[in-house]
C-alpha cells in the first residue's frame, strides 16, 4: 500500500472514509428499520432522502473509487502469491497499520500549512493541506499499538475489510477455475477480545460466500488470528 502507484489511492480512501461510512451506515440502519416492518410514508421519504445523500456524496464516490482501485491491485497480488504456493496454505494478514501512517507526517504538514498561511498566495492549496493536517491530527495517537488499527480499524470501516476479503477470495476462486489449488488463510490482526474476532469473521464469511457464489466455485479457506496482545493471551 506504500508503493507510489497505490499510496495516492490509500490517501484518497482515508480522507473520505469517515463521512462515506457514516452516510452508508445511516442508510443501512434505515433499510433495516424498513425491513423490520416500518412501511410508513415517512420511512419511505427518509429512505429516499438518505439514498439521494449517498448517491450525491463526493466522499462516497471518492471512497468507493479508491477501494475499487485497491481491490484490483490486491487481486493481482494475491493471485501471484497463491499461484506460486498452489497446494500449500498461505496466511494473509489483513491491513495492520493505523491509517495515519499512510498520510504525511504531522510536523512536515504543519510547516507547509504555516508557510502557505504566511505567503497567502495559494488559498486552494492551503485549504487542502489544512484539511489533511486536521485529518492527521485527529488520527494521531499516543500509543498507536493500542488504538485504531488492525481489527478495530476493520470494525469501524467495514468496507476496508470487505475489499481485502473480496480480493483474496476473487484471486483464489479465479485460480481454482484455472486449475490451481489455492489455500488462503486469513489472519485478523491485533485481536484483543473474542467479540472482535467474531464480528470480523462474520463479515469475512459473508464476503467468502458471496464471491464463491458469484464465480461458481468453492475454495478451502480458514479464518483466524495471532494471539499477540497481552489482553488476548
Coordinates of C-alpha atoms in Angstrom, one line a residue:
X1 CA 0.0 0.0 0.0
X2 CA 3.0 2.3 0.4
X3 CA 4.1 1.9 -3.3
X4 CA 3.8 5.1 -5.3
X5 CA 1.0 3.8 -7.6
X6 CA -1.0 2.8 -4.6
X7 CA -0.4 5.4 -1.9
X8 CA -2.5 8.1 -3.6
X9 CA -5.5 5.7 -3.6
X10 CA -4.8 4.8 0.1
X11 CA -4.8 8.5 1.0
X12 CA -8.0 9.2 -1.0
X13 CA -9.7 6.3 0.8
X14 CA -8.6 7.5 4.2
X15 CA -9.7 11.1 3.6
X16 CA -13.2 10.0 2.5
X17 CA -13.7 7.0 4.8
X18 CA -15.3 8.7 7.9
X19 CA -18.0 10.7 6.0
X20 CA -18.7 7.9 3.5
X21 CA -19.0 5.3 6.2
X22 CA -21.3 7.4 8.3
X23 CA -23.7 8.1 5.3
X24 CA -23.7 4.4 4.3
X25 CA -24.3 3.2 7.8
X26 CA -27.2 5.6 8.2
X27 CA -28.8 4.3 5.0
X28 CA -28.3 0.7 6.1
X29 CA -29.9 1.4 9.5
X30 CA -33.0 2.9 7.7
X31 CA -33.2 -0.2 5.5
X32 CA -33.1 -2.5 8.5
X33 CA -35.9 -0.5 10.1
X34 CA -38.0 -0.7 7.0
X35 CA -37.3 -4.5 6.7
X36 CA -38.4 -4.9 10.3
X37 CA -41.8 -3.7 9.4
X38 CA -41.8 0.1 9.2
X39 CA -43.7 0.7 5.9
X40 CA -44.8 4.2 6.6
X41 CA -44.7 7.0 4.1
X42 CA -42.4 8.9 6.5
X43 CA -39.9 5.9 6.3
X44 CA -40.1 5.8 2.5
X45 CA -39.3 9.5 2.4
X46 CA -36.4 9.2 4.9
X47 CA -35.1 6.3 2.8
X48 CA -35.3 8.2 -0.4
X49 CA -33.6 11.2 1.1
X50 CA -30.7 9.1 2.5
X51 CA -30.3 7.2 -0.7
X52 CA -30.0 10.6 -2.5
X53 CA -27.4 11.8 0.0
X54 CA -25.3 8.7 -0.5
X55 CA -25.7 8.9 -4.3
X56 CA -24.7 12.5 -4.4
X57 CA -21.9 12.4 -1.8
X58 CA -18.4 13.2 -3.2
X59 CA -16.9 11.4 -0.2
X60 CA -18.8 8.2 -1.0
X61 CA -17.8 8.4 -4.7
X62 CA -14.1 9.0 -3.7
X63 CA -14.2 6.3 -1.1
X64 CA -15.6 3.7 -3.5
X65 CA -13.3 4.7 -6.3
X66 CA -10.3 4.3 -4.1
X67 CA -11.5 0.9 -2.8
X68 CA -12.1 -0.3 -6.4
X69 CA -8.5 0.6 -7.4
X70 CA -7.0 -1.0 -4.3
X71 CA -9.1 -4.1 -4.9
X72 CA -7.6 -4.5 -8.4
X73 CA -4.1 -4.2 -7.0
X74 CA -4.8 -6.8 -4.3
X75 CA -6.4 -9.3 -6.6
X76 CA -3.2 -9.2 -8.7
X77 CA -1.0 -9.6 -5.6
X78 CA -2.9 -12.5 -4.2
X79 CA -3.2 -14.3 -7.5
X80 CA 0.5 -14.2 -7.9
X81 CA 1.2 -15.4 -4.4
X82 CA -1.4 -18.2 -4.4
X83 CA -0.4 -19.4 -7.8
X84 CA 3.2 -19.8 -6.7
X85 CA 2.1 -21.5 -3.5
X86 CA -0.5 -23.8 -5.1
X87 CA -1.5 -26.7 -2.9
X88 CA 0.1 -25.0 0.2
X89 CA -1.6 -22.8 2.8
X90 CA -0.9 -19.1 2.6
X91 CA -1.6 -16.9 5.6
X92 CA -2.7 -13.4 4.6
X93 CA -2.8 -10.8 7.4
X94 CA -5.4 -8.1 6.9
X95 CA -4.4 -4.4 7.0
X96 CA -2.5 -3.8 10.2
X97 CA -1.0 -0.3 10.5
X98 CA -3.0 2.7 11.8
X99 CA -4.2 4.9 8.9
X100 CA -2.2 7.9 9.8
X101 CA 0.9 6.0 8.8
X102 CA -0.2 6.4 5.1
X103 CA -0.5 10.2 5.5
X104 CA 2.3 12.8 5.5
X105 CA 4.0 13.4 8.8
X106 CA 2.3 15.9 11.1
X107 CA 5.3 18.1 11.7
X108 CA 6.0 18.4 7.9
X109 CA 2.4 19.3 7.2
X110 CA 2.4 21.9 10.0
X111 CA 5.4 23.6 8.4
X112 CA 3.8 23.5 5.0
X113 CA 0.4 24.9 6.3
X114 CA 2.2 27.7 8.2
X115 CA 4.2 28.6 5.1
X116 CA 1.1 28.7 3.0
X117 CA -0.7 30.9 5.6
X118 CA 2.2 33.4 5.7
X119 CA 2.5 33.7 2.0
X120 CA -1.2 33.7 1.4
X121 CA -0.8 33.2 -2.4
X122 CA -2.4 29.8 -2.8
X123 CA -5.7 29.6 -0.9
X124 CA -6.8 26.3 -2.7
X125 CA -3.6 24.5 -1.6
X126 CA -3.9 26.0 1.9
X127 CA -7.5 24.7 2.3
X128 CA -6.4 21.2 1.0
X129 CA -3.4 21.0 3.3
X130 CA -5.4 22.3 6.3
X131 CA -7.9 19.5 5.7
X132 CA -5.1 17.0 5.6
X133 CA -3.5 18.4 8.7
X134 CA -6.8 18.1 10.6
X135 CA -7.1 14.5 9.5
X136 CA -3.6 13.6 10.6
X137 CA -4.1 15.5 13.9
X138 CA -7.3 13.6 14.5
X139 CA -5.7 10.2 13.8
X140 CA -2.5 10.7 15.8
X141 CA -2.3 8.5 18.9
X142 CA 0.0 8.5 21.9
X143 CA 0.4 4.7 21.5
X144 CA -1.0 3.5 18.2
X145 CA -0.3 -0.1 19.1
X146 CA -3.3 0.1 21.4
X147 CA -5.5 2.3 19.3
X148 CA -7.4 2.4 16.0
X149 CA -5.5 -0.2 13.9
X150 CA -5.8 -3.9 13.0
X151 CA -9.1 -5.5 13.6
X152 CA -10.6 -2.4 15.3
X153 CA -9.9 -0.4 12.1
X154 CA -11.8 -3.0 10.1
X155 CA -14.7 -3.0 12.5
X156 CA -15.0 0.8 12.2
X157 CA -14.6 0.9 8.5
X158 CA -16.0 -2.5 7.4
X159 CA -15.6 -1.7 3.7
X160 CA -11.8 -1.9 4.0
X161 CA -12.0 -5.5 5.4
X162 CA -14.6 -6.3 2.7
X163 CA -12.3 -5.1 0.0
X164 CA -9.4 -7.2 1.2
X165 CA -11.6 -10.3 1.6
X166 CA -13.1 -9.8 -1.8
X167 CA -9.6 -9.6 -3.3
X168 CA -8.4 -12.8 -1.5
X169 CA -11.5 -14.8 -2.5
X170 CA -11.6 -13.5 -6.0
X171 CA -8.0 -14.4 -6.6
X172 CA -8.5 -17.8 -5.0
X173 CA -11.6 -18.6 -7.0
X174 CA -10.2 -17.4 -10.3
X175 CA -7.1 -19.6 -9.7
X176 CA -9.2 -22.6 -8.8
X177 CA -11.1 -22.2 -12.1
X178 CA -7.8 -22.1 -13.9
X179 CA -6.7 -25.4 -12.3
X180 CA -4.6 -24.2 -9.3
X181 CA -5.2 -25.4 -5.7
X182 CA -5.2 -22.2 -3.6
X183 CA -5.5 -22.5 0.2
X184 CA -5.9 -18.9 1.7
X185 CA -5.9 -18.5 5.4
X186 CA -6.9 -15.0 6.6
X187 CA -5.3 -13.6 9.8
X188 CA -7.4 -11.0 11.6
X189 CA -4.7 -8.7 13.2
X190 CA -4.3 -7.4 16.7
X191 CA -7.4 -9.1 18.2
X192 CA -7.7 -8.4 22.0
X193 CA -11.2 -9.8 22.6
X194 CA -13.2 -12.7 21.2
X195 CA -16.0 -10.4 20.1
X196 CA -13.6 -8.5 17.8
X197 CA -12.7 -11.8 16.1
X198 CA -16.4 -12.8 16.0
X199 CA -17.5 -9.6 14.3
X200 CA -14.8 -9.6 11.7
X201 CA -15.2 -13.3 11.0
X202 CA -18.9 -12.9 10.3
X203 CA -18.1 -10.2 7.8
X204 CA -15.4 -12.2 6.1
X205 CA -17.6 -15.3 5.9
X206 CA -20.3 -13.3 4.1
X207 CA -17.8 -12.0 1.5
X208 CA -16.4 -15.5 1.0
X209 CA -19.9 -16.8 0.4
X210 CA -20.8 -14.0 -2.0
X211 CA -17.7 -14.3 -4.1
X212 CA -17.8 -18.1 -4.3
X213 CA -21.4 -17.9 -5.4
X214 CA -20.7 -15.2 -8.0
X215 CA -17.8 -17.1 -9.5
X216 CA -19.4 -20.5 -9.2
X217 CA -16.5 -22.3 -7.4
X218 CA -15.6 -23.2 -3.9
X219 CA -12.2 -23.0 -2.3
X220 CA -10.9 -24.3 1.1
X221 CA -10.0 -21.4 3.5
X222 CA -9.5 -20.6 7.2
X223 CA -10.1 -17.5 9.2
X224 CA -8.1 -17.0 12.5
X225 CA -5.9 -14.6 14.4
X226 CA -2.5 -14.4 16.1
X227 CA -2.6 -14.2 19.9
X228 CA -0.1 -11.4 20.2
X229 CA -1.6 -8.9 22.7
X230 CA -1.4 -9.4 26.5
X231 CA -5.2 -8.9 26.7
X232 CA -5.8 -11.7 24.1
X233 CA -3.4 -14.0 25.9

